PDB file of C-alpha atoms in Angstrom:
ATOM      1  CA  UNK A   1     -24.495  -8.482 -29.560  1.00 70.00           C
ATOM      2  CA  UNK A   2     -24.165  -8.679 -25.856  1.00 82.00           C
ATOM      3  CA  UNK A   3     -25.687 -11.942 -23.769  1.00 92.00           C
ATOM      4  CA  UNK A   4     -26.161 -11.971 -20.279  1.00 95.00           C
ATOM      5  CA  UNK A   5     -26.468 -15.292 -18.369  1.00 96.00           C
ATOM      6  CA  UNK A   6     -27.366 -15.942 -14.591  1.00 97.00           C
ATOM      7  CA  UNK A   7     -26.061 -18.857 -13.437  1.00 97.00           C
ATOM      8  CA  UNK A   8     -24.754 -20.405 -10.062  1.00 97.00           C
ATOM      9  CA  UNK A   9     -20.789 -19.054  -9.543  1.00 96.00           C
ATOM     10  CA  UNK A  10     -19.425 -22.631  -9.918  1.00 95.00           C
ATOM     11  CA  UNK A  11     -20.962 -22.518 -13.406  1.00 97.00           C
ATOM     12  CA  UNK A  12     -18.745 -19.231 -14.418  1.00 97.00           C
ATOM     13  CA  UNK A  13     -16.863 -19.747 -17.334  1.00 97.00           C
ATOM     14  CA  UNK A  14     -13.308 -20.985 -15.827  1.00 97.00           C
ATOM     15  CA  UNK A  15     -11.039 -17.891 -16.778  1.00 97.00           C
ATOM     16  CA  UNK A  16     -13.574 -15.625 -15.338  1.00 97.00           C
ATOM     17  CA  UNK A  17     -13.491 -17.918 -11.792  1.00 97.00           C
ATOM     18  CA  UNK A  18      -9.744 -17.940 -11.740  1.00 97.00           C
ATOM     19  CA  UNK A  19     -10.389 -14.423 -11.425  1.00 97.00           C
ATOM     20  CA  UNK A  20     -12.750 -13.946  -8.970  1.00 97.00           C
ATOM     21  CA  UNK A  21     -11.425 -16.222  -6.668  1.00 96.00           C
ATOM     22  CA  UNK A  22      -7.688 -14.807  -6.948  1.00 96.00           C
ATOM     23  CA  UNK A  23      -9.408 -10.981  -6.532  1.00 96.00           C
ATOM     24  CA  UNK A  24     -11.118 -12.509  -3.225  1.00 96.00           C
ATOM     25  CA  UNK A  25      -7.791 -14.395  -2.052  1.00 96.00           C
ATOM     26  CA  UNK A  26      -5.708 -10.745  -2.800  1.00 95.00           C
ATOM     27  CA  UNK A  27      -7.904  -8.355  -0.578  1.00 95.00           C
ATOM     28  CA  UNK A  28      -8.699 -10.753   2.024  1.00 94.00           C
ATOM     29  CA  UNK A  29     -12.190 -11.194   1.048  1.00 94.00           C
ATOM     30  CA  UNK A  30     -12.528 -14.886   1.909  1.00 93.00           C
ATOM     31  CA  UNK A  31     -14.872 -17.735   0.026  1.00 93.00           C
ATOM     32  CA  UNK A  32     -16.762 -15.955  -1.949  1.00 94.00           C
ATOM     33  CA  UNK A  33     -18.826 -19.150  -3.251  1.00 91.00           C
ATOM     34  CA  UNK A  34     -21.565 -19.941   0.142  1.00 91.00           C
ATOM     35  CA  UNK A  35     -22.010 -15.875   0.502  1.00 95.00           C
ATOM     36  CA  UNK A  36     -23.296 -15.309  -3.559  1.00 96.00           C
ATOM     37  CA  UNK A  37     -26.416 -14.044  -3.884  1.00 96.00           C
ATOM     38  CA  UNK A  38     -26.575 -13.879  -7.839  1.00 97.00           C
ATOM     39  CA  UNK A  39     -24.145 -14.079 -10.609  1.00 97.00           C
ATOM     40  CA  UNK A  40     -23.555 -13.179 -13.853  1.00 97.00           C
ATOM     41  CA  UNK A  41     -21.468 -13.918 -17.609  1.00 97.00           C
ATOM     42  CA  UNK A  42     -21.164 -11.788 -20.365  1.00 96.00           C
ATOM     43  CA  UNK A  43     -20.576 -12.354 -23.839  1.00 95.00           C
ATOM     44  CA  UNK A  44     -20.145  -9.695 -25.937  1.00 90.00           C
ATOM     45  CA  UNK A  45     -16.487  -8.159 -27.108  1.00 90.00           C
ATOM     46  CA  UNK A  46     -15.275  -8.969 -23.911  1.00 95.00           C
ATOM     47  CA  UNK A  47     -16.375 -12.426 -21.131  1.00 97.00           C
ATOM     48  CA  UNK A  48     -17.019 -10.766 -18.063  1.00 97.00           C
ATOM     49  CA  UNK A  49     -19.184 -11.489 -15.122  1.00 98.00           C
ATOM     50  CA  UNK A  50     -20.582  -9.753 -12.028  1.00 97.00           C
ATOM     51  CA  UNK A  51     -20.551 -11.199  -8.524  1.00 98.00           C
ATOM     52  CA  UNK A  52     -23.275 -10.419  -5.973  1.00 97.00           C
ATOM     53  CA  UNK A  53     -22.888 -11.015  -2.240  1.00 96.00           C
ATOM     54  CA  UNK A  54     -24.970  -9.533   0.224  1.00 95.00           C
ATOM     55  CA  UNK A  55     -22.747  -6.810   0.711  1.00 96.00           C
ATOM     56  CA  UNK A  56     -20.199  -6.805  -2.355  1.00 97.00           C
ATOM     57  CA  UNK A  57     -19.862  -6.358  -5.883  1.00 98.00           C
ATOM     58  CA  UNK A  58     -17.200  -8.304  -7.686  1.00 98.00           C
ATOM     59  CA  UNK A  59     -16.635  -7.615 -11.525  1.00 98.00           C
ATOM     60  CA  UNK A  60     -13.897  -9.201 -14.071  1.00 98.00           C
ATOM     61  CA  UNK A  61     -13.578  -9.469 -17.603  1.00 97.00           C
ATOM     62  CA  UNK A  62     -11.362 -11.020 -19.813  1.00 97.00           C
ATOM     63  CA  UNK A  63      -9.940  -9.466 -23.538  1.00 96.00           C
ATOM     64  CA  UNK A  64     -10.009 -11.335 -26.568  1.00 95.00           C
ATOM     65  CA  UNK A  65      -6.170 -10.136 -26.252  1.00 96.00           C
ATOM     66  CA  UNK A  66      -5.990 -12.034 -22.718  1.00 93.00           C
ATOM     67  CA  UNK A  67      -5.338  -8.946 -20.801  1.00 96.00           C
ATOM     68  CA  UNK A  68      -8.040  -9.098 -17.882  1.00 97.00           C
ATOM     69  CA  UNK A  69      -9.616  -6.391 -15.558  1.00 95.00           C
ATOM     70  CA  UNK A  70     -10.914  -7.491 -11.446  1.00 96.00           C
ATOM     71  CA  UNK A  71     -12.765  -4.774  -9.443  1.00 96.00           C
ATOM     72  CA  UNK A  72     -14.226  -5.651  -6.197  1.00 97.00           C
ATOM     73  CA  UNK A  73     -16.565  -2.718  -3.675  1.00 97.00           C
ATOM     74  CA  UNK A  74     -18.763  -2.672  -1.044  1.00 97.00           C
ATOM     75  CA  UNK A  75     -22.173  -2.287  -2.124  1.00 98.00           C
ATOM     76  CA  UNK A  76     -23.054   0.454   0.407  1.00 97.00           C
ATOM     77  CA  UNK A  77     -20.698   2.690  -1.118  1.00 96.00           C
ATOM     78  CA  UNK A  78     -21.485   1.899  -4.856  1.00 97.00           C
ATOM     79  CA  UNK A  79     -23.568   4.133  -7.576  1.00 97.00           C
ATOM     80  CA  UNK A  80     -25.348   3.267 -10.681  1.00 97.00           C
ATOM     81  CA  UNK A  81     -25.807   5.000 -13.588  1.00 96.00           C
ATOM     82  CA  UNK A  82     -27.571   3.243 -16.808  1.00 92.00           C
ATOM     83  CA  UNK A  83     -25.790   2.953 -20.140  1.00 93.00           C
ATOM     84  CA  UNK A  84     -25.974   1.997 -23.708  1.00 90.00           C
ATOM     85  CA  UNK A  85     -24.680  -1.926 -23.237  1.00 90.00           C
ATOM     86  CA  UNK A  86     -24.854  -2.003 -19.207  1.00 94.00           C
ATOM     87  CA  UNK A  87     -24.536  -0.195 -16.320  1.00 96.00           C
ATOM     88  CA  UNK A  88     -21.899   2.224 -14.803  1.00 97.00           C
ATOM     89  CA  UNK A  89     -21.126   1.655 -11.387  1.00 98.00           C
ATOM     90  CA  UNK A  90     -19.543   4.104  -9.449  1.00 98.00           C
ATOM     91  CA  UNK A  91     -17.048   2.963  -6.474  1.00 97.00           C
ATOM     92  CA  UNK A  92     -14.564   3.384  -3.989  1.00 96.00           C
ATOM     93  CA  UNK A  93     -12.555  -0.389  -5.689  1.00 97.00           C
ATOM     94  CA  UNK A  94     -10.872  -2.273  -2.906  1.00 95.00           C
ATOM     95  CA  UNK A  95      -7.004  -1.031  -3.749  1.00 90.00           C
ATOM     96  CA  UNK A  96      -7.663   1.433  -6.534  1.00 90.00           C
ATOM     97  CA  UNK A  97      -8.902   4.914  -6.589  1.00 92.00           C
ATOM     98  CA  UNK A  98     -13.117   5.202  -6.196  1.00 94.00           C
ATOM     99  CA  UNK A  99     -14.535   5.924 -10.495  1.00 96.00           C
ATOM    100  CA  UNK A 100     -17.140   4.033 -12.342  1.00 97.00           C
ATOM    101  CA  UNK A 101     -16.420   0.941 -14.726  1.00 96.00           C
ATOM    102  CA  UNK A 102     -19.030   0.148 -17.356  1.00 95.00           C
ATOM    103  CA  UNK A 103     -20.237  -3.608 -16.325  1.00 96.00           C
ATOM    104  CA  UNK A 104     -21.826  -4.618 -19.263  1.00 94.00           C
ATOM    105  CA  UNK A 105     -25.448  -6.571 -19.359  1.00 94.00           C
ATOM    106  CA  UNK A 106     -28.100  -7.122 -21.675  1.00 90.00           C
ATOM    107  CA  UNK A 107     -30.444  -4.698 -21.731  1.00 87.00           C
ATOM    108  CA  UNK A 108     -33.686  -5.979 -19.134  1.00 88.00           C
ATOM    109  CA  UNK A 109     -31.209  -8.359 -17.076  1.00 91.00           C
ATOM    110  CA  UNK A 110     -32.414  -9.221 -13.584  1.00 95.00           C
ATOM    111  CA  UNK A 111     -28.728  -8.831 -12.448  1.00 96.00           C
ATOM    112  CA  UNK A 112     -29.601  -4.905 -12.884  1.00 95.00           C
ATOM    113  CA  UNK A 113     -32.520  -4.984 -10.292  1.00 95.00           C
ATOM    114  CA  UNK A 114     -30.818  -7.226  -8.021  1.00 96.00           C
ATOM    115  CA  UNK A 115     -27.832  -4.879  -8.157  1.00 97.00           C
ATOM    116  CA  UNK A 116     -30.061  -2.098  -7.222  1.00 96.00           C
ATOM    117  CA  UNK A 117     -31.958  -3.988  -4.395  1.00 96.00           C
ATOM    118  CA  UNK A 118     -28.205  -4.769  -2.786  1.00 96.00           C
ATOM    119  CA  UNK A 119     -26.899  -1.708  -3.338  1.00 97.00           C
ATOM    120  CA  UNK A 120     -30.276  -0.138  -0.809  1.00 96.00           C
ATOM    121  CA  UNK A 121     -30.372  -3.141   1.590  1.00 95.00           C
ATOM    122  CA  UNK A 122     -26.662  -2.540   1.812  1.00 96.00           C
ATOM    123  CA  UNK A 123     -27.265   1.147   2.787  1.00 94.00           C
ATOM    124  CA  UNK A 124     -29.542   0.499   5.070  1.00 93.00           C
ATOM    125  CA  UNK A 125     -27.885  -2.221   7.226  1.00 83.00           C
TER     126      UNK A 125
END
């Protein structure tokens, strides 16, 4: 069973912070932490959160195996596409080749609708 939690970024489970921050640090992206508009953990097979700036989308996740997955965007370029278990988002990922990664949320989370209101304020900026 997958659980989504919002909560402040400095609440993030540690592992999934680490990450974060060393994504931002590696492409330049500054503090993250005053700029966060929401945030948010999932447990299910995997931990993984999703970051929310203004004009960014951050996602990690860390395996039960340890092996661990960081994808970063601009929200003005990004896509969604609902999903059994979350929501595909479709991007051009800061360093990688643009394709969609499954971010996975509990089905009604707010994250969803405040993905979708960044994603069209970023557009229109």
């Amino acid at each position: 069973m997958t659980e989504t939690t919002i909560l402040p970024f400095d609440d993030l489970d540690v592992r999934l912070r680490v990450l974060v921050d060393g994504y931002a640090d590696q492409h330049l992206l500054g503090d993250l932490t005053d700029r966060v508009v929401m945030c948010c953990q999932t447990r299910g097979t995997n931990l993984s959160a999703g970051v929310l700036t203004p004009a960014l989308i951050v996602i990690v996740l860390v395996r039960p195996d340890g092996e661990s997955v960081r994808l970063g965007a601009r929200l003005a370029g990004a896509d969604l596409r609902a999903a059994d278990g979350g929501v595909w988002v479709h991007a051009q990922w800061f360093g990688a080749d643009a394709s969609s990664y499954l971010l996975p949320l509990q089905e009604g989370s707010v994250f969803l609708d405040a993905l979708r209101t960044r994603i069209m304020a970023a557009r229109h900026a």
